[in-house]
Amino acid sequence: MIIRYAARAGYASVMPRITDARRAARRIHILRAAIRCVTRSGFQGMTMGDVIAESGLSAGAVYGYFGSKNELLAAVADHNFAGLVGIVARAAGEGDPPAPADVLEAMIAGLLEVAVTEDGDLTIVAVQIWGQAVLGGDIQDLMSPRIHLVLDQLTGLARRWQQAGFVAPDADPESVARVFLALVPGFMLQRLVIGEQSAADFSAGLRALTAARAASQ
Amino acid sequence: MIIRYAARAGYASVMPRITDARRAARRIHILRAAIRCVTRSGFQGMTMGDVIAESGLSAGAVYGYFGSKNELLAAVADHNFAGLVGIVARAAGEGDPPAPADVLEAMIAGLLEVAVTEDGDLTIVAVQIWGQAVLGGDIQDLMSPRIHLVLDQLTGLARRWQQAGFVAPDADPESVARVFLALVPGFMLQRLVIGEQSAADFSAGLRALTAARAASQ
């Protein structure tokens, strides 16, 4: 009786893992199809029918994972933000923080590393997500806490910059975080609309703004 | 003969002005209807039929001014960029330039002054324009030279900052302009998605980043 129970428990704990892996792979397959559609047509220009056709799966299969275009966009936004949090964490390091321009350079380099996939440019998808978020509704509700999460991360970094003398000691660290985060979509837009710029070239602009007083005074 | 010619010249120079004024007023009437539609549905979610209905004019009247949604969006983008060039010019002033954070504060304040109209928020329209520009095509072709125009303006300002000691003397002024311009869409997005922030609070973040070394060294 105990053995049969153990066997059953083993069965129960192994089988769902295989199923989960299959489900996860299929979910990614659908998301990749959606990324191809969004980068081709824009979010509003894409239909669930386009994603279904692009995925090569049945409508039922796709709807089993994502009930709507918004759910697809939400999943990509989630993926993008998780990536951004990781990029910020790696760029910010621990202990004595790198200078702001060095963190910016590492963040932009990290972004450029993951932006272009074989399915399309994730920063194009990001701009489509912004387009929906500013209209309010689900996507704004999804974006807002995620932006706050990255802002909290950067606010912590701004405090470390204050301790290290990179940021004025009496400043509100959140306002530093806001300015710093603002550079990311600005960079993405310039890159997509007027052309590529390296992480080194872009961050040199911030370096020139933050280092001048040290040099001249 | 001379008198009749003068009268004719007078006629010719007055009448077209009336016609032009009427045409200009009607053009603005249609653009305002388009702004209401875009801020409600997004650019891709809006049809020419929506704009025609919103304008209260006939289809023929509207198509007499704008042949397509792209032409409408291009006209709004033109208006926005003309506004931005004016805002940058006023914020940058002449002669000894204000400090970067002061220019940013004046730019953001200028932006906030014109952003919200009775038809909708022009920054929402701007994000919709970005969404189209990153997909390539007409809107990208329209945006690219306009972004370069503002970048040239800011590059000139960056040179003045170099002379005044606000920017490292060996820096590429265009990279400073790029970083500075990047703050604008970043600010707009944060404002639309996570909520209003004053020009003073946002620019305080840049002030804290640019002033710290002067204070600490």
CSV table of C-alpha atoms in Angstrom, one decimal:
chain,number,residue,atom,x,y,z
A,1,MET,CA,0.0,0.0,0.0
A,2,ILE,CA,2.8,2.4,0.9
A,3,ILE,CA,4.8,1.3,-2.2
A,4,ARG,CA,1.8,1.8,-4.5
A,5,TYR,CA,1.3,5.2,-2.9
A,6,ALA,CA,4.9,6.1,-3.4
A,7,ALA,CA,4.8,4.9,-7.0
A,8,ARG,CA,1.7,7.0,-7.6
A,9,ALA,CA,3.4,10.0,-6.0
A,10,GLY,CA,6.4,9.5,-8.2
A,11,TYR,CA,4.2,9.2,-11.2
A,12,ALA,CA,2.4,12.4,-10.2
A,13,SER,CA,5.5,14.4,-9.7
A,14,VAL,CA,7.3,13.3,-12.9
A,15,MET,CA,4.5,13.4,-15.4
A,16,PRO,CA,3.5,17.0,-14.9
A,17,ARG,CA,7.1,18.1,-15.3
A,18,ILE,CA,7.2,16.6,-18.8
A,19,THR,CA,3.9,18.2,-19.6
A,20,ASP,CA,5.1,21.5,-18.1
A,21,ALA,CA,8.1,21.5,-20.3
A,22,ARG,CA,6.0,20.7,-23.3
A,23,ARG,CA,3.6,23.5,-22.4
A,24,ALA,CA,6.4,25.9,-21.8
A,25,ALA,CA,8.0,25.1,-25.2
A,26,ARG,CA,4.7,25.6,-27.0
A,27,ARG,CA,4.0,28.8,-25.1
A,28,ILE,CA,7.4,30.1,-26.3
A,29,HIS,CA,6.6,28.9,-29.8
A,30,ILE,CA,3.4,31.0,-29.8
A,31,LEU,CA,5.1,34.1,-28.2
A,32,ARG,CA,7.8,33.9,-30.9
A,33,ALA,CA,5.1,33.9,-33.6
A,34,ALA,CA,3.5,36.9,-31.9
A,35,ILE,CA,6.8,38.8,-31.9
A,36,ARG,CA,7.2,38.2,-35.6
A,37,CYS,CA,3.7,39.5,-36.2
A,38,VAL,CA,4.1,42.6,-34.0
A,39,THR,CA,7.4,43.6,-35.5
A,40,ARG,CA,5.8,43.2,-39.0
A,41,SER,CA,2.4,44.9,-38.4
A,42,GLY,CA,2.4,46.6,-35.1
A,43,PHE,CA,0.3,45.5,-32.2
A,44,GLN,CA,-2.9,47.0,-33.3
A,45,GLY,CA,-2.3,45.9,-36.9
A,46,MET,CA,-2.0,42.3,-35.8
A,47,THR,CA,-4.9,39.9,-35.2
A,48,MET,CA,-5.1,36.6,-33.2
A,49,GLY,CA,-5.7,35.0,-36.6
A,50,ASP,CA,-2.3,36.3,-37.8
A,51,VAL,CA,-0.6,34.8,-34.7
A,52,ILE,CA,-2.4,31.5,-35.2
A,53,ALA,CA,-1.3,31.3,-38.9
A,54,GLU,CA,2.2,32.3,-38.0
A,55,SER,CA,2.5,29.7,-35.3
A,56,GLY,CA,1.2,26.9,-37.6
A,57,LEU,CA,-0.9,25.7,-34.7
A,58,SER,CA,-4.7,25.4,-34.5
A,59,ALA,CA,-6.8,28.2,-33.1
A,60,GLY,CA,-7.8,26.0,-30.2
A,61,ALA,CA,-4.1,25.3,-29.3
A,62,VAL,CA,-3.2,29.0,-29.3
A,63,TYR,CA,-6.3,30.1,-27.4
A,64,GLY,CA,-5.4,27.4,-24.8
A,65,TYR,CA,-2.4,29.5,-23.9
A,66,PHE,CA,-3.4,33.1,-24.7
A,67,GLY,CA,-7.0,34.2,-24.6
A,68,SER,CA,-6.4,37.5,-26.3
A,69,LYS,CA,-3.9,39.8,-28.0
A,70,ASN,CA,-3.5,41.7,-24.7
A,71,GLU,CA,-2.5,38.4,-23.0
A,72,LEU,CA,0.2,37.9,-25.6
A,73,LEU,CA,1.4,41.4,-25.3
A,74,ALA,CA,1.4,41.1,-21.5
A,75,ALA,CA,3.5,37.9,-21.7
A,76,VAL,CA,6.1,39.7,-23.9
A,77,ALA,CA,6.1,42.7,-21.7
A,78,ASP,CA,6.7,40.4,-18.7
A,79,HIS,CA,9.6,38.8,-20.5
A,80,ASN,CA,11.1,42.2,-21.5
A,81,PHE,CA,10.8,43.6,-18.0
A,82,ALA,CA,12.4,40.5,-16.4
A,83,GLY,CA,15.2,40.9,-18.8
A,84,LEU,CA,15.6,44.6,-17.9
A,85,VAL,CA,15.6,43.9,-14.2
A,86,GLY,CA,18.5,41.4,-14.8
A,87,ILE,CA,20.3,43.9,-17.0
A,88,VAL,CA,20.0,46.6,-14.4
A,89,ALA,CA,21.1,44.3,-11.6
A,90,ARG,CA,24.2,43.2,-13.5
A,91,ALA,CA,25.1,46.7,-14.6
A,92,ALA,CA,24.7,48.1,-11.1
A,93,GLY,CA,26.8,45.4,-9.5
A,94,GLU,CA,27.2,45.3,-5.7
A,95,GLY,CA,29.3,47.2,-3.2
A,96,ASP,CA,30.9,50.3,-4.5
A,97,PRO,CA,28.8,51.2,-7.6
A,98,PRO,CA,30.3,52.0,-11.0
A,99,ALA,CA,29.9,55.6,-12.1
A,100,PRO,CA,26.5,56.5,-13.6
A,101,ALA,CA,27.9,56.6,-17.2
A,102,ASP,CA,29.5,53.2,-16.7
A,103,VAL,CA,26.2,51.7,-15.5
A,104,LEU,CA,24.4,53.3,-18.4
A,105,GLU,CA,27.0,51.8,-20.8
A,106,ALA,CA,26.6,48.3,-19.3
A,107,MET,CA,22.8,48.6,-19.4
A,108,ILE,CA,22.7,49.7,-23.0
A,109,ALA,CA,25.2,47.0,-24.0
A,110,GLY,CA,23.0,44.5,-22.2
A,111,LEU,CA,19.9,45.7,-24.0
A,112,LEU,CA,21.6,45.6,-27.4
A,113,GLU,CA,22.7,42.0,-26.7
A,114,VAL,CA,19.2,40.8,-26.2
A,115,ALA,CA,17.2,43.2,-28.4
A,116,VAL,CA,17.6,41.5,-31.8
A,117,THR,CA,16.3,38.0,-31.9
A,118,GLU,CA,15.7,35.8,-34.9
A,119,ASP,CA,12.0,36.6,-34.6
A,120,GLY,CA,12.4,40.3,-34.6
A,121,ASP,CA,13.6,43.3,-32.6
A,122,LEU,CA,12.2,43.2,-29.0
A,123,THR,CA,12.6,46.9,-28.7
A,124,ILE,CA,10.1,47.4,-31.6
A,125,VAL,CA,7.7,45.2,-29.6
A,126,ALA,CA,8.5,47.4,-26.5
A,127,VAL,CA,7.4,50.6,-28.4
A,128,GLN,CA,4.2,48.8,-29.4
A,129,ILE,CA,3.6,47.9,-25.8
A,130,TRP,CA,4.1,51.6,-24.8
A,131,GLY,CA,1.6,52.6,-27.5
A,132,GLN,CA,-1.0,50.4,-25.8
A,133,ALA,CA,0.0,51.3,-22.2
A,134,VAL,CA,-0.5,55.1,-22.8
A,135,LEU,CA,-4.1,54.4,-23.9
A,136,GLY,CA,-4.8,53.0,-20.4
A,137,GLY,CA,-6.5,49.7,-19.6
A,138,ASP,CA,-4.9,46.3,-19.0
A,139,ILE,CA,-1.5,47.0,-20.5
A,140,GLN,CA,-1.1,50.2,-18.4
A,141,ASP,CA,-2.1,48.2,-15.3
A,142,LEU,CA,0.5,45.6,-16.2
A,143,MET,CA,3.3,48.1,-17.0
A,144,SER,CA,2.9,50.4,-14.0
A,145,PRO,CA,4.1,48.0,-11.3
A,146,ARG,CA,6.9,46.7,-13.5
A,147,ILE,CA,8.2,50.2,-14.1
A,148,HIS,CA,8.0,50.9,-10.4
A,149,LEU,CA,10.0,47.7,-9.8
A,150,VAL,CA,12.9,48.9,-12.0
A,151,LEU,CA,12.6,52.4,-10.5
A,152,ASP,CA,13.0,50.9,-7.0
A,153,GLN,CA,16.1,49.0,-8.2
A,154,LEU,CA,17.5,52.3,-9.6
A,155,THR,CA,16.6,54.2,-6.5
A,156,GLY,CA,18.7,51.8,-4.5
A,157,LEU,CA,21.5,52.3,-6.9
A,158,ALA,CA,21.1,56.1,-6.7
A,159,ARG,CA,21.5,55.8,-2.9
A,160,ARG,CA,24.7,53.9,-3.4
A,161,TRP,CA,25.8,56.7,-5.8
A,162,GLN,CA,25.1,59.2,-3.1
A,163,GLN,CA,27.3,57.4,-0.7
A,164,ALA,CA,30.0,57.1,-3.4
A,165,GLY,CA,29.8,60.8,-4.2
A,166,PHE,CA,28.3,60.4,-7.7
A,167,VAL,CA,25.0,62.0,-6.8
A,168,ALA,CA,24.4,65.1,-4.7
A,169,PRO,CA,23.8,63.9,-1.1
A,170,ASP,CA,20.7,66.0,-0.6
A,171,ALA,CA,19.0,64.8,-3.8
A,172,ASP,CA,15.9,62.6,-3.8
A,173,PRO,CA,17.3,59.3,-5.1
A,174,GLU,CA,14.0,58.5,-6.8
A,175,SER,CA,14.3,61.6,-9.1
A,176,VAL,CA,17.7,60.3,-10.1
A,177,ALA,CA,16.3,56.9,-10.8
A,178,ARG,CA,13.5,58.5,-13.0
A,179,VAL,CA,16.0,60.5,-15.0
A,180,PHE,CA,18.3,57.5,-15.4
A,181,LEU,CA,15.5,55.2,-16.5
A,182,ALA,CA,14.2,57.8,-18.9
A,183,LEU,CA,17.4,57.3,-20.9
A,184,VAL,CA,16.5,53.8,-21.9
A,185,PRO,CA,13.3,54.3,-24.0
A,186,GLY,CA,14.9,57.5,-25.4
A,187,PHE,CA,17.9,55.4,-26.6
A,188,MET,CA,15.7,52.7,-28.0
A,189,LEU,CA,13.7,55.2,-30.0
A,190,GLN,CA,16.7,57.0,-31.5
A,191,ARG,CA,18.3,53.7,-32.4
A,192,LEU,CA,15.1,52.4,-34.2
A,193,VAL,CA,14.3,55.7,-35.9
A,194,ILE,CA,17.6,57.4,-36.8
A,195,GLY,CA,20.0,54.5,-36.5
A,196,GLU,CA,22.3,52.4,-34.4
A,197,GLN,CA,24.6,54.0,-31.8
A,198,SER,CA,27.0,52.0,-29.6
A,199,ALA,CA,26.6,51.8,-25.9
A,200,ALA,CA,30.0,53.5,-25.6
A,201,ASP,CA,29.0,56.4,-27.8
A,202,PHE,CA,25.6,57.0,-26.1
A,203,SER,CA,27.0,56.7,-22.5
A,204,ALA,CA,29.8,59.1,-23.5
A,205,GLY,CA,27.1,61.8,-23.6
A,206,LEU,CA,26.2,61.2,-19.9
A,207,ARG,CA,29.9,60.9,-19.0
A,208,ALA,CA,30.5,64.3,-20.6
A,209,LEU,CA,27.6,65.8,-18.6
A,210,THR,CA,28.5,64.3,-15.3
A,211,ALA,CA,32.3,64.6,-15.4
A,212,ALA,CA,32.7,68.2,-16.6
A,213,ARG,CA,32.4,69.9,-13.3
A,214,ALA,CA,34.9,67.5,-11.8
A,215,ALA,CA,37.4,68.4,-14.6
A,216,SER,CA,36.7,72.1,-14.6
A,217,GLN,CA,36.5,72.8,-10.9
B,1,MET,CA,-4.5,101.0,-66.1
B,2,ILE,CA,-2.0,101.3,-63.2
B,3,ILE,CA,-4.9,101.7,-60.8
B,4,ARG,CA,-6.8,98.7,-62.2
B,5,TYR,CA,-3.6,96.6,-62.0
B,6,ALA,CA,-3.1,97.7,-58.4
B,7,ALA,CA,-6.7,96.9,-57.6
B,8,ARG,CA,-6.3,93.5,-59.2
B,9,ALA,CA,-3.1,92.9,-57.3
B,10,GLY,CA,-4.9,93.9,-54.1
B,11,TYR,CA,-7.7,91.6,-54.9
B,12,ALA,CA,-5.4,88.8,-55.7
B,13,SER,CA,-3.4,89.3,-52.5
B,14,VAL,CA,-6.5,89.6,-50.2
B,15,MET,CA,-8.8,86.9,-51.6
B,16,PRO,CA,-6.4,84.0,-51.4
B,17,ARG,CA,-5.7,85.0,-47.8
B,18,ILE,CA,-9.4,84.5,-46.9
B,19,THR,CA,-9.5,81.2,-48.7
B,20,ASP,CA,-6.2,80.2,-47.1
B,21,ALA,CA,-7.5,81.1,-43.7
B,22,ARG,CA,-10.6,79.0,-44.3
B,23,ARG,CA,-8.6,76.1,-45.6
B,24,ALA,CA,-6.2,76.4,-42.6
B,25,ALA,CA,-9.1,76.5,-40.1
B,26,ARG,CA,-10.7,73.5,-41.7
B,27,ARG,CA,-7.4,71.6,-41.8
B,28,ILE,CA,-7.0,72.3,-38.0
B,29,HIS,CA,-10.6,71.2,-37.4
B,30,ILE,CA,-9.8,67.8,-39.1
B,31,LEU,CA,-6.5,67.4,-37.3
B,32,ARG,CA,-8.2,68.1,-33.9
B,33,ALA,CA,-10.8,65.4,-34.8
B,34,ALA,CA,-7.9,63.0,-35.6
B,35,ILE,CA,-6.2,63.8,-32.3
B,36,ARG,CA,-9.4,62.9,-30.5
B,37,CYS,CA,-9.6,59.6,-32.4
B,38,VAL,CA,-5.9,58.7,-31.9
B,39,THR,CA,-6.0,59.4,-28.1
B,40,ARG,CA,-9.1,57.2,-27.8
B,41,SER,CA,-8.2,54.3,-30.1
B,42,GLY,CA,-4.5,54.5,-30.9
B,43,PHE,CA,-3.3,55.2,-34.4
B,44,GLN,CA,-3.7,51.7,-35.8
B,45,GLY,CA,-7.1,51.4,-34.1
B,46,MET,CA,-8.4,54.5,-35.8
B,47,THR,CA,-9.9,54.5,-39.4
B,48,MET,CA,-10.3,57.4,-41.8
B,49,GLY,CA,-14.1,56.8,-41.3
B,50,ASP,CA,-13.7,57.5,-37.5
B,51,VAL,CA,-11.9,60.8,-38.3
B,52,ILE,CA,-14.6,61.7,-40.9
B,53,ALA,CA,-17.4,61.0,-38.4
B,54,GLU,CA,-15.6,62.8,-35.6
B,55,SER,CA,-15.0,65.9,-37.8
B,56,GLY,CA,-18.7,66.1,-38.8
B,57,LEU,CA,-17.5,66.8,-42.4
B,58,SER,CA,-18.1,64.8,-45.5
B,59,ALA,CA,-15.6,62.2,-46.6
B,60,GLY,CA,-14.9,64.3,-49.7
B,61,ALA,CA,-14.1,67.3,-47.5
B,62,VAL,CA,-11.7,65.4,-45.3
B,63,TYR,CA,-10.0,63.6,-48.2
B,64,GLY,CA,-9.5,67.0,-49.8
B,65,TYR,CA,-7.0,67.8,-47.0
B,66,PHE,CA,-5.6,64.4,-46.0
B,67,GLY,CA,-5.3,61.5,-48.3
B,68,SER,CA,-4.6,58.9,-45.7
B,69,LYS,CA,-4.1,58.2,-42.0
B,70,ASN,CA,-0.4,58.5,-42.5
B,71,GLU,CA,-0.9,62.0,-43.9
B,72,LEU,CA,-2.9,62.9,-40.8
B,73,LEU,CA,-0.2,61.5,-38.5
B,74,ALA,CA,2.5,63.2,-40.5
B,75,ALA,CA,0.7,66.6,-40.0
B,76,VAL,CA,0.4,66.0,-36.2
B,77,ALA,CA,4.1,64.9,-36.0
B,78,ASP,CA,5.1,68.1,-37.9
B,79,HIS,CA,3.1,70.2,-35.5
B,80,ASN,CA,4.6,68.4,-32.5
B,81,PHE,CA,8.2,68.8,-33.8
B,82,ALA,CA,7.7,72.4,-34.6
B,83,GLY,CA,6.5,72.9,-31.0
B,84,LEU,CA,9.5,70.9,-29.7
B,85,VAL,CA,12.0,73.0,-31.7
B,86,GLY,CA,10.4,76.2,-30.3
B,87,ILE,CA,10.5,74.7,-26.7
B,88,VAL,CA,14.2,73.8,-27.1
B,89,ALA,CA,15.1,77.2,-28.5
B,90,ARG,CA,13.4,79.0,-25.6
B,91,ALA,CA,14.9,76.7,-23.0
B,92,ALA,CA,18.4,77.0,-24.4
B,93,GLY,CA,18.3,80.8,-24.7
B,94,GLU,CA,21.2,82.7,-26.2
B,95,GLY,CA,24.7,83.7,-25.0
B,96,ASP,CA,25.8,82.0,-21.8
B,97,PRO,CA,23.6,78.9,-21.6
B,98,PRO,CA,21.7,77.8,-18.5
B,99,ALA,CA,23.0,74.7,-16.8
B,100,PRO,CA,21.8,71.4,-18.4
B,101,ALA,CA,19.3,70.7,-15.6
B,102,ASP,CA,17.8,74.2,-16.0
B,103,VAL,CA,17.4,73.7,-19.7
B,104,LEU,CA,15.8,70.3,-19.0
B,105,GLU,CA,13.4,71.8,-16.5
B,106,ALA,CA,12.4,74.6,-19.0
B,107,MET,CA,12.0,72.0,-21.8
B,108,ILE,CA,9.8,69.7,-19.7
B,109,ALA,CA,7.8,72.7,-18.4
B,110,GLY,CA,7.3,73.9,-22.0
B,111,LEU,CA,6.2,70.4,-23.0
B,112,LEU,CA,3.7,70.1,-20.1
B,113,GLU,CA,2.2,73.5,-21.1
B,114,VAL,CA,1.3,72.4,-24.5
B,115,ALA,CA,0.8,68.6,-24.0
B,116,VAL,CA,-2.8,68.6,-22.8
B,117,THR,CA,-5.3,70.1,-25.2
B,118,GLU,CA,-9.1,70.0,-25.1
B,119,ASP,CA,-8.9,67.3,-27.8
B,120,GLY,CA,-6.5,65.0,-26.0
B,121,ASP,CA,-2.9,64.6,-24.8
B,122,LEU,CA,-0.5,65.3,-27.6
B,123,THR,CA,2.1,63.1,-25.9
B,124,ILE,CA,-0.2,60.1,-26.3
B,125,VAL,CA,-0.3,61.0,-30.0
B,126,ALA,CA,3.5,61.2,-30.0
B,127,VAL,CA,3.8,57.6,-28.6
B,128,GLN,CA,1.5,56.4,-31.3
B,129,ILE,CA,3.7,58.2,-33.9
B,130,TRP,CA,6.7,56.4,-32.4
B,131,GLY,CA,4.8,53.1,-32.7
B,132,GLN,CA,4.5,53.7,-36.5
B,133,ALA,CA,8.0,55.1,-37.0
B,134,VAL,CA,9.7,52.0,-35.6
B,135,LEU,CA,7.9,49.9,-38.1
B,136,GLY,CA,9.7,51.8,-40.9
B,137,GLY,CA,8.1,53.4,-43.9
B,138,ASP,CA,6.6,56.9,-44.4
B,139,ILE,CA,6.5,57.8,-40.7
B,140,GLN,CA,10.1,56.8,-40.1
B,141,ASP,CA,11.1,58.8,-43.2
B,142,LEU,CA,9.2,61.8,-41.8
B,143,MET,CA,10.6,61.5,-38.2
B,144,SER,CA,14.2,60.9,-39.0
B,145,PRO,CA,15.1,64.4,-40.4
B,146,ARG,CA,13.0,66.1,-37.7
B,147,ILE,CA,14.8,64.2,-34.9
B,148,HIS,CA,18.1,65.2,-36.6
B,149,LEU,CA,16.9,68.9,-36.6
B,150,VAL,CA,16.4,68.8,-32.8
B,151,LEU,CA,19.7,66.9,-32.3
B,152,ASP,CA,21.5,69.7,-34.3
B,153,GLN,CA,19.9,72.3,-32.1
B,154,LEU,CA,20.9,70.4,-29.0
B,155,THR,CA,24.4,69.8,-30.4
B,156,GLY,CA,24.8,73.6,-30.7
B,157,LEU,CA,23.7,73.9,-27.1
B,158,ALA,CA,26.2,71.2,-26.0
B,159,ARG,CA,29.0,73.2,-27.6
B,160,ARG,CA,27.9,76.2,-25.6
B,161,TRP,CA,27.9,74.0,-22.5
B,162,GLN,CA,31.4,73.0,-23.3
B,163,GLN,CA,32.5,76.6,-23.5
B,164,ALA,CA,30.7,77.3,-20.2
B,165,GLY,CA,32.3,74.3,-18.5
B,166,PHE,CA,29.1,72.3,-18.1
B,167,VAL,CA,30.3,69.6,-20.5
B,168,ALA,CA,33.7,68.0,-20.7
B,169,PRO,CA,35.7,69.9,-23.3
B,170,ASP,CA,36.9,66.7,-25.2
B,171,ALA,CA,33.4,65.3,-25.5
B,172,ASP,CA,31.5,64.8,-28.8
B,173,PRO,CA,28.8,67.3,-28.4
B,174,GLU,CA,26.4,65.2,-30.5
B,175,SER,CA,26.6,62.4,-27.9
B,176,VAL,CA,25.6,64.9,-25.3
B,177,ALA,CA,22.7,66.0,-27.5
B,178,ARG,CA,21.6,62.4,-27.9
B,179,VAL,CA,21.6,61.7,-24.2
B,180,PHE,CA,19.8,65.0,-23.5
B,181,LEU,CA,17.1,64.3,-26.1
B,182,ALA,CA,16.6,60.8,-24.9
B,183,LEU,CA,15.3,62.2,-21.6
B,184,VAL,CA,12.2,63.7,-23.4
B,185,PRO,CA,10.4,60.5,-24.6
B,186,GLY,CA,11.5,58.8,-21.4
B,187,PHE,CA,9.8,61.5,-19.3
B,188,MET,CA,6.7,61.4,-21.5
B,189,LEU,CA,6.3,57.7,-21.1
B,190,GLN,CA,6.8,57.7,-17.3
B,191,ARG,CA,4.2,60.5,-17.0
B,192,LEU,CA,1.7,58.7,-19.1
B,193,VAL,CA,2.1,55.3,-17.6
B,194,ILE,CA,3.0,55.8,-13.9
B,195,GLY,CA,1.8,59.3,-13.4
B,196,GLU,CA,2.6,63.0,-13.5
B,197,GLN,CA,5.9,64.4,-12.3
B,198,SER,CA,6.7,68.1,-12.2
B,199,ALA,CA,9.4,69.6,-14.4
B,200,ALA,CA,11.2,70.6,-11.2
B,201,ASP,CA,11.2,67.1,-9.7
B,202,PHE,CA,12.3,65.4,-12.9
B,203,SER,CA,15.1,67.8,-13.7
B,204,ALA,CA,16.3,67.6,-10.0
B,205,GLY,CA,17.4,64.1,-11.0
B,206,LEU,CA,19.7,65.4,-13.7
B,207,ARG,CA,20.9,68.2,-11.4
B,208,ALA,CA,21.8,65.7,-8.7
B,209,LEU,CA,23.8,63.7,-11.3
B,210,THR,CA,25.6,66.7,-12.8
B,211,ALA,CA,26.2,68.7,-9.7
B,212,ALA,CA,27.5,66.0,-7.3
B,213,ARG,CA,31.2,66.0,-8.4
B,214,ALA,CA,31.3,69.8,-8.1
B,215,ALA,CA,30.0,69.5,-4.6
B,216,SER,CA,32.1,66.6,-3.5
B,217,GLN,CA,35.4,67.6,-5.1
